[in-house]
CSV table of C-alpha atoms in Angstrom, one decimal:
chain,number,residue,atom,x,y,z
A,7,UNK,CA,198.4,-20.3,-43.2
A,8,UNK,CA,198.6,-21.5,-46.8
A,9,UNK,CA,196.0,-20.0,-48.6
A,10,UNK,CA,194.9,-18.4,-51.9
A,11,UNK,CA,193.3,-15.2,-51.9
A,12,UNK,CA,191.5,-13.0,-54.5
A,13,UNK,CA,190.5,-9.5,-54.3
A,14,UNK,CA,187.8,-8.0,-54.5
A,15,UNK,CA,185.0,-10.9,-53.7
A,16,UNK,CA,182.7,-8.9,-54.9
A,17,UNK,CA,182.7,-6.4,-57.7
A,18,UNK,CA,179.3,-4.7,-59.7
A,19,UNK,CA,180.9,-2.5,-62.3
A,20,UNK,CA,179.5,-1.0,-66.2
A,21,UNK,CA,180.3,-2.4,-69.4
A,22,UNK,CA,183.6,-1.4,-70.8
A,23,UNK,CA,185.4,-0.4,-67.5
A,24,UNK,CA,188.5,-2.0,-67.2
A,25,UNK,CA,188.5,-4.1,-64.4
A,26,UNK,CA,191.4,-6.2,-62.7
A,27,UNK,CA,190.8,-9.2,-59.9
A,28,UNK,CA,193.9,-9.5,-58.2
A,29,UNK,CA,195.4,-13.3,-57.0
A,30,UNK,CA,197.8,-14.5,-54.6
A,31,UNK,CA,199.2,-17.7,-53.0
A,32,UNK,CA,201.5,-18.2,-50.6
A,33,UNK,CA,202.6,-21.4,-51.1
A,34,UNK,CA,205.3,-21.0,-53.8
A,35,UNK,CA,203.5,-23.0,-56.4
A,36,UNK,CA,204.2,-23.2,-59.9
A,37,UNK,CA,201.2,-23.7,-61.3
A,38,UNK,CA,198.5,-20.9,-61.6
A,39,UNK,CA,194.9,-20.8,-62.9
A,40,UNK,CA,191.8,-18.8,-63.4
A,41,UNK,CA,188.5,-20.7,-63.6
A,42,UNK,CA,184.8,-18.9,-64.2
A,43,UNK,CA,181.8,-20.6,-62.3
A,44,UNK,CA,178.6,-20.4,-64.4
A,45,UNK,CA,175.3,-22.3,-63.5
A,46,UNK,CA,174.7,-25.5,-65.5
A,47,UNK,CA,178.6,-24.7,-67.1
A,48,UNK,CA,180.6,-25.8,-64.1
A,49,UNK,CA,184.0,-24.4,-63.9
A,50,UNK,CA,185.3,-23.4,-67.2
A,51,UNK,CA,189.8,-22.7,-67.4
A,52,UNK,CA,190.4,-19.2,-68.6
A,53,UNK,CA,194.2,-19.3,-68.4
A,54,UNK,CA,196.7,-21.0,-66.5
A,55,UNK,CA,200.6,-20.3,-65.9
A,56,UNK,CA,203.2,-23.0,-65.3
A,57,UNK,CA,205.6,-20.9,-63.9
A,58,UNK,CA,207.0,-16.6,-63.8
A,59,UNK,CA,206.1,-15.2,-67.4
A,60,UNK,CA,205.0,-18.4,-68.8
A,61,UNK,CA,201.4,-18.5,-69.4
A,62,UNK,CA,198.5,-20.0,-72.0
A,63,UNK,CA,195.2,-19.9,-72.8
A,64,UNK,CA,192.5,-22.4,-71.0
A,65,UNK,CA,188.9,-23.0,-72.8
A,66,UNK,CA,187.5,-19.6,-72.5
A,67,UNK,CA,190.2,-16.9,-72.6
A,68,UNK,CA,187.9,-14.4,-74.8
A,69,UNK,CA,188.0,-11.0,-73.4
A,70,UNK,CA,190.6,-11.8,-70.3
A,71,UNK,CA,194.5,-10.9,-70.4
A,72,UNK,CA,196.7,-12.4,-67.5
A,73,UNK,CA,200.3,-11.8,-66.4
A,74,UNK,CA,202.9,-13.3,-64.1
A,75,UNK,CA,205.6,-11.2,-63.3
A,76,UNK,CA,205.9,-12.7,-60.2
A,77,UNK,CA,205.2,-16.3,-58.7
A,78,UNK,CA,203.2,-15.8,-56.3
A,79,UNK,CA,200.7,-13.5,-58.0
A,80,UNK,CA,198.5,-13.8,-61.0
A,81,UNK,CA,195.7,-11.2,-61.6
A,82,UNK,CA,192.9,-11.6,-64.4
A,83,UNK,CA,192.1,-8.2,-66.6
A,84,UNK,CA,189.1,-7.5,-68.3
A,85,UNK,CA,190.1,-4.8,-70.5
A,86,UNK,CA,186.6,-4.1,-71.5
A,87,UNK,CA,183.9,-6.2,-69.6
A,88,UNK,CA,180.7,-7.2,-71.4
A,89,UNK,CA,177.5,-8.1,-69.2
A,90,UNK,CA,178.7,-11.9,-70.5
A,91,UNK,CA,181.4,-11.8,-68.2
A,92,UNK,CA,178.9,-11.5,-65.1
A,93,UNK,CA,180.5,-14.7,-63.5
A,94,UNK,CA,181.9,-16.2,-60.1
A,95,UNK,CA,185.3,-16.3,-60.6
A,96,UNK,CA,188.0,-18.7,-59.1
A,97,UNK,CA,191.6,-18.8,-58.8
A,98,UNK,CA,193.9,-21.8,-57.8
A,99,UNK,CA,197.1,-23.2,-57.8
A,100,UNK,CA,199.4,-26.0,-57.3
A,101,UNK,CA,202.8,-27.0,-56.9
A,102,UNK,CA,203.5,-27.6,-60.7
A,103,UNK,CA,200.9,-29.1,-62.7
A,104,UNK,CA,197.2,-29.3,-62.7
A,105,UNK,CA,197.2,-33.0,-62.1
A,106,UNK,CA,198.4,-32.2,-58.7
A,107,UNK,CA,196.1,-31.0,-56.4
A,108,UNK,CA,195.2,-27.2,-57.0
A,109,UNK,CA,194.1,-25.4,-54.0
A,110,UNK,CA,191.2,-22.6,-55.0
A,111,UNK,CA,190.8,-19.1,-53.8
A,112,UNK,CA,187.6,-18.2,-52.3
A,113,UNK,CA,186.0,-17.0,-55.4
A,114,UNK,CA,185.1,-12.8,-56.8
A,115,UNK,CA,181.8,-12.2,-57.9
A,116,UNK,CA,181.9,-10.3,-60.4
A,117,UNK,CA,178.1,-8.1,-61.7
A,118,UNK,CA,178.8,-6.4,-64.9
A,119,UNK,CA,175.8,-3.7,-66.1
B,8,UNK,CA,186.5,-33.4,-77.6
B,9,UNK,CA,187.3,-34.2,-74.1
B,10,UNK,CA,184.1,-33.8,-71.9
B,11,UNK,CA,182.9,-34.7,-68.1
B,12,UNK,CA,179.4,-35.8,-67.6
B,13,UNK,CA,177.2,-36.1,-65.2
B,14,UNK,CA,174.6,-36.8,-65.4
B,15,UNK,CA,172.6,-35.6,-62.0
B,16,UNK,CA,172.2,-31.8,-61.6
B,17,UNK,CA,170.3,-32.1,-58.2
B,18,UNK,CA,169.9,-35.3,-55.3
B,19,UNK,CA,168.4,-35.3,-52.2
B,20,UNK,CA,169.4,-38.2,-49.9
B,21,UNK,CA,168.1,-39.1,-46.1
B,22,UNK,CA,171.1,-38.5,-43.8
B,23,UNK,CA,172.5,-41.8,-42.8
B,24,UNK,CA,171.7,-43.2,-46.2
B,25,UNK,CA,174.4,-44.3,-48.8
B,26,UNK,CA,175.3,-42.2,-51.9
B,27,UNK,CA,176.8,-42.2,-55.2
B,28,UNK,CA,177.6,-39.3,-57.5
B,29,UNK,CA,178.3,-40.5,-61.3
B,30,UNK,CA,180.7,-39.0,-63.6
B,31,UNK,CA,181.3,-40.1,-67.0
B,32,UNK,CA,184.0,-38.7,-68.9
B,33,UNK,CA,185.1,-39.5,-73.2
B,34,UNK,CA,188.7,-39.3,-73.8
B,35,UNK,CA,191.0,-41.7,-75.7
B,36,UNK,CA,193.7,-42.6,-73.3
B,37,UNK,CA,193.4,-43.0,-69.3
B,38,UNK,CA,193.2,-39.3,-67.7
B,39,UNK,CA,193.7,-38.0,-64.7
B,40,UNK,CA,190.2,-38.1,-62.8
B,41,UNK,CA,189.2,-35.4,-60.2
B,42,UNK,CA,186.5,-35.3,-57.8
B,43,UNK,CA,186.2,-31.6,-55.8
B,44,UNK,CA,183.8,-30.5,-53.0
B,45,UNK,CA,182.2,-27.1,-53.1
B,46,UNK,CA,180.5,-26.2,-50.0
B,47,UNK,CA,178.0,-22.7,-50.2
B,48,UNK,CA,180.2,-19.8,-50.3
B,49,UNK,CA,183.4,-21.3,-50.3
B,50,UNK,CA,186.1,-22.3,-52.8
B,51,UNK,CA,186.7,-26.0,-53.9
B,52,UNK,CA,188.6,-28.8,-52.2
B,53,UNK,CA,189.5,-31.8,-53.7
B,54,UNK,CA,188.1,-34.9,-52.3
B,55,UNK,CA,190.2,-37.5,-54.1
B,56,UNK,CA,192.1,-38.4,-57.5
B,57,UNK,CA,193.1,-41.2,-59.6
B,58,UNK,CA,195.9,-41.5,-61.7
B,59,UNK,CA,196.9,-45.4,-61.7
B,60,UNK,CA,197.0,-48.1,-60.1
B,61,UNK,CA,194.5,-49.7,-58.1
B,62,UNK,CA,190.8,-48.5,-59.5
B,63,UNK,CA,188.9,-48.1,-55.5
B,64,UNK,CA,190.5,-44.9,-54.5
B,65,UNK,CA,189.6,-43.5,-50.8
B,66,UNK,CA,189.5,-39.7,-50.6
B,67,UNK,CA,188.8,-37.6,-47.4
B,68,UNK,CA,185.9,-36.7,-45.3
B,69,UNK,CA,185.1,-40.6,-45.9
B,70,UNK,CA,184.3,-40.1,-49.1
B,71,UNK,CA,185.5,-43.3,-51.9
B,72,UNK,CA,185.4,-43.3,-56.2
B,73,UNK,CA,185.9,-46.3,-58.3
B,74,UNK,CA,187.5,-46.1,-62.1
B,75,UNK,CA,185.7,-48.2,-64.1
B,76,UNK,CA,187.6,-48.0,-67.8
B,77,UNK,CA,185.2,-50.0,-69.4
B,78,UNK,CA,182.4,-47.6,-68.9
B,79,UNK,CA,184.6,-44.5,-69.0
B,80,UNK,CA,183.2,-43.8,-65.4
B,81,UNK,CA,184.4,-42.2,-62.1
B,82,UNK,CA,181.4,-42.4,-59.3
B,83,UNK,CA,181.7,-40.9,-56.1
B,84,UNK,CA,180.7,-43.4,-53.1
B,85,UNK,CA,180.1,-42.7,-49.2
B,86,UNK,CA,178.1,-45.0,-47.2
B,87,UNK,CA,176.5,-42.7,-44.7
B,88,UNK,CA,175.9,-39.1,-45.4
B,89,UNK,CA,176.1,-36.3,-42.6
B,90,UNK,CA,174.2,-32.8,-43.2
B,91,UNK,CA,177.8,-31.5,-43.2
B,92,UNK,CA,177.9,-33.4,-46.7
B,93,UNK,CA,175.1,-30.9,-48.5
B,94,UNK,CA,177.1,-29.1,-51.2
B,95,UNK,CA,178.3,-29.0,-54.4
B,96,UNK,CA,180.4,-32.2,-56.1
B,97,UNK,CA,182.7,-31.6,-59.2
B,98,UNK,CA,184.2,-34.4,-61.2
B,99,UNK,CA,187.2,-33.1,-63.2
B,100,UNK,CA,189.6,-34.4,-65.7
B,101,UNK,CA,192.5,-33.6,-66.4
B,102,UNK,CA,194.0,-34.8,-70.1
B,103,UNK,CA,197.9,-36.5,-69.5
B,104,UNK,CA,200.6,-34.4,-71.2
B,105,UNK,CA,198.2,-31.1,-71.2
B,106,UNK,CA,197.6,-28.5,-68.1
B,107,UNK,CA,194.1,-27.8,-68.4
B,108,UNK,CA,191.3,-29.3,-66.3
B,109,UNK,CA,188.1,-29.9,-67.4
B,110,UNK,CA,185.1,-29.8,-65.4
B,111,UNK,CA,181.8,-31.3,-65.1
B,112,UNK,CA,178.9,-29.3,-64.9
B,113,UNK,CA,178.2,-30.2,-60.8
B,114,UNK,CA,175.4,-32.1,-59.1
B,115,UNK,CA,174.4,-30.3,-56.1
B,116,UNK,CA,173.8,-32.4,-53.2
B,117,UNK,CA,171.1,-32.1,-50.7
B,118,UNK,CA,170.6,-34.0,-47.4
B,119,UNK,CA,167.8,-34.5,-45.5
B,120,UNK,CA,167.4,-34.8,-41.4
């Protein structure tokens, strides 16, 4: 089954523990992105990757790193989370560009005290 | 700045009865419009797209949106609603020649037996 899927979907942690939300699809895209989900905000780009080892900063990249060492995966790092990055967060992807369609993972909750 | 409006956070509708979602979005040239679909709990889907061409544009789940240029808008249409419909709607943008998507902030739709 084509799918994206994110690990954990649910995470409580403390301020200043690194933390890292893993993603994966399955359907050899290209295109990779992390969105955050915050009421009254909508869905705000964090960073996206066009391809392996190519990647750039979306609206809100404060506080996040990404990597792509591989195609199919793309996890999100917070190095040192603040109780500001208390989110629902969403990965997605599509086959090479975000005016494709971009198929979305099921979302990580993420709690930070 | 490119920005997606809309304009209605919440709207409850009969089922049965006809709806429309509005979207208004500023940027200088044509982009690529967006609507997506978030049902409780679940990731997005998209619903439909425009990029060019004819301005009536039929998505699934029987759902329409018409680009209106002249008032920089992108509504979503359906002329019956099911219960199944109750969820989230996103209009999103995408700027030509740039891989970021923005979204709007949501309107969360509510449906009545």
């Amino acid at each position: 089954e084509a799918q994206v899927t994110q690990n954990p979907r649910y995470l409580i942690t403390v301020t200043g523990k690194k933390l890292t939300v893993t993603c994966s699809q399955n359907m050899n895209h290209e295109y990779m992105s992390w969105y955050r989900q915050d009421p009254g905000l909508g869905l705000r780009q964090i960073y996206y990757s066009m391809n392996v080892e190519v990647t750039d900063k979306g609206d809100v990249p404060e506080g996040y790193k990404v990597s792509r060492k591989e195609k199919r995966n793309f996890p999100l790092i917070l190095e040192s989370p603040s109780p500001n990055q208390t989110s629902l967060y969403f990965c997605a992807s599509s086959p090479s560009s975000v005016q494709e369609t971009q198929y979305f993972g099921p979302g990580t909750r993420l709690l930070v005290l | 700045a490119q920005s997606v409006t809309q304009p209605d956070i919440h709207i409850t509708v009969s089922e049965g009865a006809s709806l429309e979602l509005r979207c208004n979005y500023s940027y200088g040239a044509t982009p690529y419009l967006f609507w997506y679909v978030q049902s409780p709990g679940q990731g997005l889907q998209l619903l439909l797209k425009y990029f060019s061409g004819d301005t009536l544009v039929q998505g699934i789940k029987g759902f329409e949106a018409e680009f209106k240029r002249s008032q920089s808008s992108f509504n979503l249409r359906k002329p019956s609603v099911h219960w199944s419909d109750a969820a989230e709607y996103f209009c999103a943008v995408g700027p030509g020649g740039y891989n970021k998507l923005i979204f709007g902030a949501g309107t969360r739709l509510a449906v009545h037996p």
